Coordinates of C-alpha atoms in Angstrom, one line a residue:
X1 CA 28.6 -22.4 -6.1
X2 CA 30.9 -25.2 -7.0
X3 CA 33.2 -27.5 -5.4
X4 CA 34.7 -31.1 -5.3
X5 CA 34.5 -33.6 -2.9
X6 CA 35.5 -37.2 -2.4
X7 CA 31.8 -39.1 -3.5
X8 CA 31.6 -41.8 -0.2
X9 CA 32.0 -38.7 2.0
X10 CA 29.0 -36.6 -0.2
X11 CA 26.9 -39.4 0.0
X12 CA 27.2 -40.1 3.7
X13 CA 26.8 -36.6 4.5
X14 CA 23.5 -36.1 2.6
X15 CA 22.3 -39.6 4.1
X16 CA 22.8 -38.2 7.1
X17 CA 21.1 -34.7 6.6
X18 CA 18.3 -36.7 4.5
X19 CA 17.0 -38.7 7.0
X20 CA 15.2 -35.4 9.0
X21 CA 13.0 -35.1 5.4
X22 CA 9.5 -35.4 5.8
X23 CA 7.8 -38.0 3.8
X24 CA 5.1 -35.6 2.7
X25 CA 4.7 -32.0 3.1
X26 CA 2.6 -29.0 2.5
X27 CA 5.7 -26.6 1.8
X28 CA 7.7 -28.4 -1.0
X29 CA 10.8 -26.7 -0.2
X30 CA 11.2 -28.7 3.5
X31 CA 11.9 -31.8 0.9
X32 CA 15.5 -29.7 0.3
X33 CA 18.4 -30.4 1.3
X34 CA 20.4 -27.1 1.9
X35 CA 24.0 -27.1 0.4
X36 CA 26.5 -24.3 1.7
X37 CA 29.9 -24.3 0.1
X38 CA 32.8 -22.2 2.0
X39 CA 36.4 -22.3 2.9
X40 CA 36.7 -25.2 2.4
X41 CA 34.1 -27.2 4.0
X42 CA 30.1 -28.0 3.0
X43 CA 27.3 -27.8 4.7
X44 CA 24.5 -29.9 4.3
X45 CA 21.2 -29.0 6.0
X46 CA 17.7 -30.6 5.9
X47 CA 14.6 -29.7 8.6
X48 CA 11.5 -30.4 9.0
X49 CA 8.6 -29.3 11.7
X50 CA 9.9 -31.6 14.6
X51 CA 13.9 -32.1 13.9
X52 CA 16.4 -30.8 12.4
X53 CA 19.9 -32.3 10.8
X54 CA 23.3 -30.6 9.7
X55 CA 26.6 -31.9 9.0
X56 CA 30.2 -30.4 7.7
X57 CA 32.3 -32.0 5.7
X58 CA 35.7 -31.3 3.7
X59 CA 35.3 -30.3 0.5
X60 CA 37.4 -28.4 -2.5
X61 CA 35.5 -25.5 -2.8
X62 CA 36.3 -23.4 -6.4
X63 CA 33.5 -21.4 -5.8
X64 CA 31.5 -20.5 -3.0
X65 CA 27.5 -20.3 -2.1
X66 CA 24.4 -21.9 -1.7
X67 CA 21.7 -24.0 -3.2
X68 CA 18.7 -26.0 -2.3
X69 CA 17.7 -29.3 -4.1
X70 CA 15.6 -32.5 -3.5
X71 CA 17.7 -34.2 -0.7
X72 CA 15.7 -37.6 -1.8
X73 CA 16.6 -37.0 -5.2
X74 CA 20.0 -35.7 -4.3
X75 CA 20.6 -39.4 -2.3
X76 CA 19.7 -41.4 -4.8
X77 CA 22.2 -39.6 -7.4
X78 CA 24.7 -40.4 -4.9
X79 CA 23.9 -43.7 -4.2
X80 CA 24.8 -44.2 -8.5
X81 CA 27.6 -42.2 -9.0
X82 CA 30.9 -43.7 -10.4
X83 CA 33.7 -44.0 -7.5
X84 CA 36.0 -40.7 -7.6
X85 CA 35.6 -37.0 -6.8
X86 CA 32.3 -35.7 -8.0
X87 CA 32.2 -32.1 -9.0
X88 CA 29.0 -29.8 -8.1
X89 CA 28.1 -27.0 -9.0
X90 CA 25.4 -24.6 -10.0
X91 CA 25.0 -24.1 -13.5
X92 CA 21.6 -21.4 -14.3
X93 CA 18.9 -22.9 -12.5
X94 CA 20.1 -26.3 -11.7
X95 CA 22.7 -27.9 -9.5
X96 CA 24.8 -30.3 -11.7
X97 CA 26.8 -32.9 -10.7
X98 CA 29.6 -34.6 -12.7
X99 CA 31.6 -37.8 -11.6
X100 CA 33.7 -39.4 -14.6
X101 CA 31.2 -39.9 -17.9
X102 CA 28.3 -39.6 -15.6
X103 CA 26.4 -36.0 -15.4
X104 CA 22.8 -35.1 -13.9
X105 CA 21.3 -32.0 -13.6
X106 CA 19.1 -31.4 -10.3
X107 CA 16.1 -28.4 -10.6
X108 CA 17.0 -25.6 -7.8
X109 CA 14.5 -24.8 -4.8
X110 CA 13.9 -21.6 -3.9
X111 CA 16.2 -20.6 -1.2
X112 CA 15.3 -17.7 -0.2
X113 CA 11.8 -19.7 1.0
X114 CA 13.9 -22.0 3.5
X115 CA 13.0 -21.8 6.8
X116 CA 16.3 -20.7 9.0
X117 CA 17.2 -24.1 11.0
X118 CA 17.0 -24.4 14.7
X119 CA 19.8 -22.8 16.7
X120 CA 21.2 -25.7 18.8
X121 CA 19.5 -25.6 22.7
X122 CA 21.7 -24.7 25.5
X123 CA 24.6 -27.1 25.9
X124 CA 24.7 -29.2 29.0
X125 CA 27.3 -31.4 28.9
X126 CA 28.9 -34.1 26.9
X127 CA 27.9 -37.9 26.4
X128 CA 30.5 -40.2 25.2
X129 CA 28.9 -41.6 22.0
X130 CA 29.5 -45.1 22.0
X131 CA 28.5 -45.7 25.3
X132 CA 24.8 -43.6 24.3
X133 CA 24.3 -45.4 21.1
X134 CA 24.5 -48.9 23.0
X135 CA 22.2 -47.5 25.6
X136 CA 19.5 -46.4 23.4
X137 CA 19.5 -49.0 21.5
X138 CA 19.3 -51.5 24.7
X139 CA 15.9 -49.7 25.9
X140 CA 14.8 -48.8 22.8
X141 CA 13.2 -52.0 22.0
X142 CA 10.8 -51.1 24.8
X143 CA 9.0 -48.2 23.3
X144 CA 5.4 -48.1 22.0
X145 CA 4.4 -48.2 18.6
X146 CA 0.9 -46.9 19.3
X147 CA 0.4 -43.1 17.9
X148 CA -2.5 -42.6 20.0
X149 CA -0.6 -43.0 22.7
X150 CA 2.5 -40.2 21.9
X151 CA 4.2 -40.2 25.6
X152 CA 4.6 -44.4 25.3
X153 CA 6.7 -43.9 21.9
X154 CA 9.4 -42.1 23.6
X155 CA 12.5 -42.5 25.4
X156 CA 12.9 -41.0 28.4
X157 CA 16.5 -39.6 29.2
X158 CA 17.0 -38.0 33.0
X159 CA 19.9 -36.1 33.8
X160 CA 21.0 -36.2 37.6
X161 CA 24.4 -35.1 38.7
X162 CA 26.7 -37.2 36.5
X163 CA 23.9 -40.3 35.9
X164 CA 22.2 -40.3 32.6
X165 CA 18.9 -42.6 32.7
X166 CA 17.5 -43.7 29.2
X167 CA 14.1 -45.7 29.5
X168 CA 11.0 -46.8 27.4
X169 CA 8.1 -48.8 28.2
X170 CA 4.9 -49.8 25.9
X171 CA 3.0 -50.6 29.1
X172 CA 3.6 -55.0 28.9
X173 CA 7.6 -54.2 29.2
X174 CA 10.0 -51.5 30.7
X175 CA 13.4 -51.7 29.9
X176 CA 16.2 -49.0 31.8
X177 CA 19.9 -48.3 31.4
X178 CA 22.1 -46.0 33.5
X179 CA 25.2 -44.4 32.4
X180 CA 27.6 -41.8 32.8
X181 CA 27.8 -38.5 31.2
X182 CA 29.8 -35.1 32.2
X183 CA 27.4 -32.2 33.4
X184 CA 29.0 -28.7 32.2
X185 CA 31.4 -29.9 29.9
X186 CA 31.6 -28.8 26.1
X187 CA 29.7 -26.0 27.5
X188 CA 31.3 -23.0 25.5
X189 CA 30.6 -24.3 22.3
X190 CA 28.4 -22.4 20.3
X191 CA 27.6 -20.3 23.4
X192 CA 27.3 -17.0 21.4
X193 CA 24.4 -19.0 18.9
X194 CA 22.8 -20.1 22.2
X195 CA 22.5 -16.3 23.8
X196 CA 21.2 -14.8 20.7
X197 CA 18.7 -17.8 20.4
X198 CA 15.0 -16.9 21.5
X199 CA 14.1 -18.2 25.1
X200 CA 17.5 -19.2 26.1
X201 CA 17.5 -17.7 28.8
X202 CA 14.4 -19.4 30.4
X203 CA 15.5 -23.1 28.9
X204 CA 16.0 -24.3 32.6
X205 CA 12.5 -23.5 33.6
X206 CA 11.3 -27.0 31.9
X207 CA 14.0 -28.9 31.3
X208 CA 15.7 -28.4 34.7
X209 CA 19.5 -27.2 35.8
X210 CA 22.6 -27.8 33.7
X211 CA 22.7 -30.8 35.5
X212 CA 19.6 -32.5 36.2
X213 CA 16.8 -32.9 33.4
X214 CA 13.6 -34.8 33.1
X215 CA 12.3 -35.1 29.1
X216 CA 10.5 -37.8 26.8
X217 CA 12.2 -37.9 23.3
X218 CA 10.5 -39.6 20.0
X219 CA 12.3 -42.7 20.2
X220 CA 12.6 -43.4 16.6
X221 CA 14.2 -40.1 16.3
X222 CA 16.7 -40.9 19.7
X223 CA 17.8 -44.0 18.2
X224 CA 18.8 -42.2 14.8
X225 CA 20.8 -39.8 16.4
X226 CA 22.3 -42.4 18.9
X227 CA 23.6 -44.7 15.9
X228 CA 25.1 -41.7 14.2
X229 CA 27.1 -40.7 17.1
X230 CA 28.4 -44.2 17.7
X231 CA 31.6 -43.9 17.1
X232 CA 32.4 -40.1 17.1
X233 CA 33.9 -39.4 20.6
X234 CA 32.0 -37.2 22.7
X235 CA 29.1 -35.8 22.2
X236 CA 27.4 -32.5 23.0
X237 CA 24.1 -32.7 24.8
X238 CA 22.1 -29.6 24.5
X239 CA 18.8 -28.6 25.7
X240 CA 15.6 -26.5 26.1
X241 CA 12.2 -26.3 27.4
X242 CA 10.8 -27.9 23.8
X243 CA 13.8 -29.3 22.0
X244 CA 17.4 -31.5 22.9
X245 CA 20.2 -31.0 20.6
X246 CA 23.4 -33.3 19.8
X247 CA 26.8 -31.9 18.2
X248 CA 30.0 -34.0 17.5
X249 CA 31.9 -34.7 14.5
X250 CA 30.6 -31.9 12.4
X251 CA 27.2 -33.3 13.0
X252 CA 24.7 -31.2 15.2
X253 CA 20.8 -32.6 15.1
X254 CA 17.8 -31.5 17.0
X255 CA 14.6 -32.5 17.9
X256 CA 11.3 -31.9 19.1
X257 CA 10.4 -33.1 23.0
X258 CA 7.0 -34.9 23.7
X259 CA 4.6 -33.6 25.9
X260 CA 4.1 -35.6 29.3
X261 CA 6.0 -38.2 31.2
X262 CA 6.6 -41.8 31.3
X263 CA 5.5 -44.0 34.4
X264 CA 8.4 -44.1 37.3
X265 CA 9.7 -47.4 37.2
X266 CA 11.3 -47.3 40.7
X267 CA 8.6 -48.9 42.5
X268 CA 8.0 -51.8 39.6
X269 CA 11.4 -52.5 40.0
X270 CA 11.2 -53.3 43.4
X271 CA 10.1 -56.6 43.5
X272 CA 11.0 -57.2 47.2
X273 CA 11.4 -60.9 48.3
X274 CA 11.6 -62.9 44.8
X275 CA 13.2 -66.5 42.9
X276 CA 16.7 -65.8 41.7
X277 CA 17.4 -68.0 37.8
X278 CA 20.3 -67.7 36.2
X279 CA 21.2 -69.7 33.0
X280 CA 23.3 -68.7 30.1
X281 CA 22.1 -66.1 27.7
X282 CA 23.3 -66.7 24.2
X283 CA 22.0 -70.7 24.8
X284 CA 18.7 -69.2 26.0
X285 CA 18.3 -66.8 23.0
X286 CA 18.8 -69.4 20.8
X287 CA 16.5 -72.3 22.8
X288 CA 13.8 -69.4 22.5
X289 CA 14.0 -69.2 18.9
X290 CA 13.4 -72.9 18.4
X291 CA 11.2 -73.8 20.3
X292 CA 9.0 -70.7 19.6
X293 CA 8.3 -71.8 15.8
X294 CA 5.9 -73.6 17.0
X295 CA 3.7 -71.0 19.3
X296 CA 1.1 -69.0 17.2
X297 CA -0.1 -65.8 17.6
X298 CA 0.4 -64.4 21.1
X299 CA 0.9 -68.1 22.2
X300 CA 3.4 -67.9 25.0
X301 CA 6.9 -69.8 25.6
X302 CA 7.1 -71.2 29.3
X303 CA 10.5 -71.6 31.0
X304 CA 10.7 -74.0 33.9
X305 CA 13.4 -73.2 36.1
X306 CA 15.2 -75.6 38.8
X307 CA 17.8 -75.5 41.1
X308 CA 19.6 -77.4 38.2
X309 CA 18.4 -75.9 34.7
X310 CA 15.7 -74.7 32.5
X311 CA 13.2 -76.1 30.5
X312 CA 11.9 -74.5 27.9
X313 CA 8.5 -75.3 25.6
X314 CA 6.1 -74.0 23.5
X315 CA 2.8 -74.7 21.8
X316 CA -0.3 -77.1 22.6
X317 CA -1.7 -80.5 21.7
X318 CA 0.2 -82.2 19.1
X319 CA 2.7 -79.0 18.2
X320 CA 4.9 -78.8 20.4
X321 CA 8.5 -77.9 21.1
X322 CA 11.0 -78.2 24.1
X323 CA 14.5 -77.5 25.2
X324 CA 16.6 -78.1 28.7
X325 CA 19.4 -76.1 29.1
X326 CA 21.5 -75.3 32.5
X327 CA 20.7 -73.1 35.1
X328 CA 19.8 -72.6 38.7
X329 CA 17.1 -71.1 40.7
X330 CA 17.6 -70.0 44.6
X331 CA 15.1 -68.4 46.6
X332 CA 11.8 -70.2 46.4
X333 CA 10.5 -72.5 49.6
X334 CA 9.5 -74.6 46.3
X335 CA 11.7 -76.4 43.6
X336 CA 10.6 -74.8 40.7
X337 CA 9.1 -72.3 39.3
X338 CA 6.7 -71.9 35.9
X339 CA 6.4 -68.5 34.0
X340 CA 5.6 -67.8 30.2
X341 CA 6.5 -64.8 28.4
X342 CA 5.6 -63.3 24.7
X343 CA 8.9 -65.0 22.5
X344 CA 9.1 -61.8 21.1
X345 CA 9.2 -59.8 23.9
X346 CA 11.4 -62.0 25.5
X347 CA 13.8 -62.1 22.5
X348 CA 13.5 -58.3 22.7
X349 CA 14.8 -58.4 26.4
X350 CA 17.6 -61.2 25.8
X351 CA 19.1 -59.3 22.4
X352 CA 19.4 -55.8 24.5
X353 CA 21.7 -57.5 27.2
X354 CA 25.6 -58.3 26.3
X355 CA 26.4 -60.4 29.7
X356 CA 27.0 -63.5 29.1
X357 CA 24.6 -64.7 31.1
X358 CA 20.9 -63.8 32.2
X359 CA 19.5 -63.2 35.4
X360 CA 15.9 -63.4 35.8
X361 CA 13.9 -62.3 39.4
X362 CA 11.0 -63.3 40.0
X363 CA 7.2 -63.0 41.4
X364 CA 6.1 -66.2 40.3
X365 CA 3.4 -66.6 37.2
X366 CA 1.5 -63.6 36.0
X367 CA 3.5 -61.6 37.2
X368 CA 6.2 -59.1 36.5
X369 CA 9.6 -60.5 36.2
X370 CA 12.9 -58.4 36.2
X371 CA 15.9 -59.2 33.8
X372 CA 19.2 -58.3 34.4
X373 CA 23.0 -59.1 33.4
X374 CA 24.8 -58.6 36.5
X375 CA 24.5 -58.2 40.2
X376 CA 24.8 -53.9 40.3
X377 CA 23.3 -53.8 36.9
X378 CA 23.2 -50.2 34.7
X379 CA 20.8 -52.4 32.3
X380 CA 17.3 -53.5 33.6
X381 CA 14.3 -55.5 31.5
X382 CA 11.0 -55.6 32.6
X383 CA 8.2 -58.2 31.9
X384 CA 5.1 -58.8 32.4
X385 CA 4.9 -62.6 32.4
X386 CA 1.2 -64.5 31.6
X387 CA -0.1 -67.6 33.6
X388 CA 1.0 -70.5 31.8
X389 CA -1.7 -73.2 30.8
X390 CA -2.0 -76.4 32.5

């Protein structure tokens, strides 16, 4: 094997494939990265048990094949490299790779020992990518960080008709988005990989019709994929009974789905009769910063709200910190209304919005409170708020 290729594009590419490599492992060779030169183009591959990443790129190829190498290692000889066209090639039992007075030589993996990679799932339909990067990453925020707890450290993503839902909650917050996707398009890509693929044929079983679907994906591995896509156009979704797929670009990536479900959020959401706030977001991030230098620990920030603004403070006893800003509050027999929130949390909640202003409903104190960025919204934050002290 040997070919050229321009050295920003190499390195991308085997960032991109890299990131699927398992920190440790008991079979050395899933630390490869799989390099297939052809026509052209190269392929570079890397897997692990639960995902699974490949990408094509152009590439002067002089001669063709295959070789396996340490993608980590691999990465960080790209990340050095002099600017130009590196040359790669397989000299004996190392891969080589030249770019201006710089040479390394890189010790070859048995290929022959790779695992074959994942054939992509049955395709549903395409996603654009922009529009699933930004709603990942909005609800994202939202997932659990507990590993005894696997289900909570997902996202889930629901497919019905032509609504995509993407949602994550940790148990103290639930965060939702809604968008648009297109059921049964893209569909005859790769549909000769997908009959020949074991269990195909009952992927629907689990995973629902082409167009409906009900699954929990590792979030850390969702919002990988989503940021790569961003950017790309649209996106294939594919998907089985164990596994969801994505293909655009030259990209295609799969991974593992979690076992169970995440709580419905419909009746959470439905706060029935509830205080209306509204006050300006960007000012409210920022007046939530400040003042919260000042709490410690889990110590809460309260907001205030008023038919005429919002006041913000944190801390007790001599350290304290306060803000007004303008607002309004509509709804309440009362004239105001107390709640506190985790800063974090709430800084969590404010960040995944882009309105330019905030809309808060609410119970009243220690209860759950509902953010949103516009009257029909497709992005929804839940929090549980804490009794403020007197």
């Amino acid at each position: 094997m040997e070919f050229r290729i321009d050295g920003d594009v190499l390195t991308d590419a085997v960032a991109w494939a890299a990131r699927v490599l398992p920190a440790r492992s008991p079979m050395p060779v899933l630390g490869g990265l799989l390099l297939e030169a052809a026509e052209g183009r190269l392929r570079v591959s890397g897997l692990d048990h639960e995902a699974s990443a490949r990408i094509e790129v152009e590439a002067d190829t002089l001669v063709e094949g295959r070789a396996l190498v340490l993608g980590r290692r691999l990465l960080d000889i790209c990340k050095v490299l002099p600017r130009g066209r590196p040359e790669l090639a397989v000299e004996g039992a190392r891969l080589t790779v030249t770019s201006g007075d710089a040479r390394f030589g890189l010790s070859l993996l048995p290929v022959d020992d790779y695992p074959a990679p994942p054939a992509l799932p049955e395709v549903r339909g395409l996603v654009d990518g922009d529009a699933f990067a930004t709603a990942v990453g909005q609800v994202a925020v939202a997932a659990g960080r507990d590993d005894s707890l696997p289900v909570l450290t997902g996202i889930r993503l629901a497919l019905d008709g032509t609504t995509m839902t993407v949602a994550a909650t940790d148990r103290y917050r639930y965060a939702v988005r809604s968008l648009e996707w297109h059921p049964d398009a893209g569909r005859g890509t790769a549909a000769a990989e997908q009959s020949a693929a074991a269990g195909s044929a009952d992927a629907t079983d689990a995973a629902g019709s082409a167009g409906s679907a009900d699954v929990v994906v590792p979030a850390r591995r969702l919002t990988e994929i989503a940021r790569s896509l961003a950017g790309t156009g649209p996106a294939r979704l594919a998907l089985d009974s164990g596994s969801i797929g994505f293909e655009s670009g030259g990209m295609r990536t799969t991974t593992r789905l979690l076992d169970g479900r995440l709580p419905r959020h419909d009746k959470l959401f439905a706060l029935g009769e509830h205080a209306l706030a509204v006050t300006e977001r960007a000012p409210l991030t920022e007046a939530v910063r400040r003042v919260a230098v000042v709490a410690e620990g889990d110590s809460p920030v309260r907001l205030t709200f008023t038919p005429s603004g919002v006041h913000l403070q944190a801390g007790y006893e001599d350290d304290v910190a306060s803000q007004h800003l303008p607002g309004s509050l509509a709804g309440t027999g009362a004239g105001s209304m107390t709640v506190a929130f985790n800063p974090g949390y709430l800084l969590d909640a404010l960040s995944s919005l882009d309105a330019p202003e905030v809309r808060f409903h609410l119970l009243g104190p220690g209860q759950r409170a509902l953010l949103t960025d516009a009257p029909e919204p497709t992005h929804r934050h839940l929090l549980m708020s804490v009794k403020p002290l007197a």
